[in-house]
């Protein structure tokens, strides 16, 4: 393992622009529940519809609280979130592309973050369509309301209105792909590759890819280096080794 850590450090020292790609693994390990656990036997498509949220705002909030909000605002960022933020602050990490909705990278202090599935930092009113770009509205113990009309807000990424959701997702994925296209080193951490073909296709020739994940994933076949370890240990070796 020491040799792998040494190789990772060497890659990062040689890199002019390193980008991290993160997935649910770095949140699940630190208390985030899987959405299916919180939804239970309820129909997810129905819960995430505008009519349901309009009629049952507090029930929707309870699902969000159980699945995401307690882990986000009570437990807070994991060691990995904080380590990535530190690497960015030290100028050793250019930015983060994440499939996660929880805003934990931002809460940990990272500034250059692309959330290609959207997040709790992008919300829409179920009545007037007003948008609110502030994840802190979910940190008050109750369902957030639109400041213009008072109707419930919901994360845009959960909205089942295809036109709205696809518009947001398309723009965010373009930003993710643009960031990846600039990298000469990509660190893949805690993701099995959800929608990876949409951003990795923009990776330029010669860019190295390092995967840090205890489990096998589709990245195994293309990674220049696979580190079968908890990401916190690997990143600690980079920061303090």
Short mmCIF file of C-alpha atoms in Angstrom, two decimals, residues 13 23 107 165 184 230:
data_model
loop_
_atom_site.label_atom_id
_atom_site.label_comp_id
_atom_site.label_asym_id
_atom_site.label_seq_id
_atom_site.Cartn_x
_atom_site.Cartn_y
_atom_site.Cartn_z
CA UNK A 13 3.02 16.48 -7.54
CA UNK A 23 -19.95 9.45 -5.50
CA UNK A 107 -20.17 22.66 3.69
CA UNK A 165 -35.08 18.48 -14.39
CA UNK A 184 -4.39 16.03 -16.38
CA UNK A 230 -10.70 3.79 2.40
#
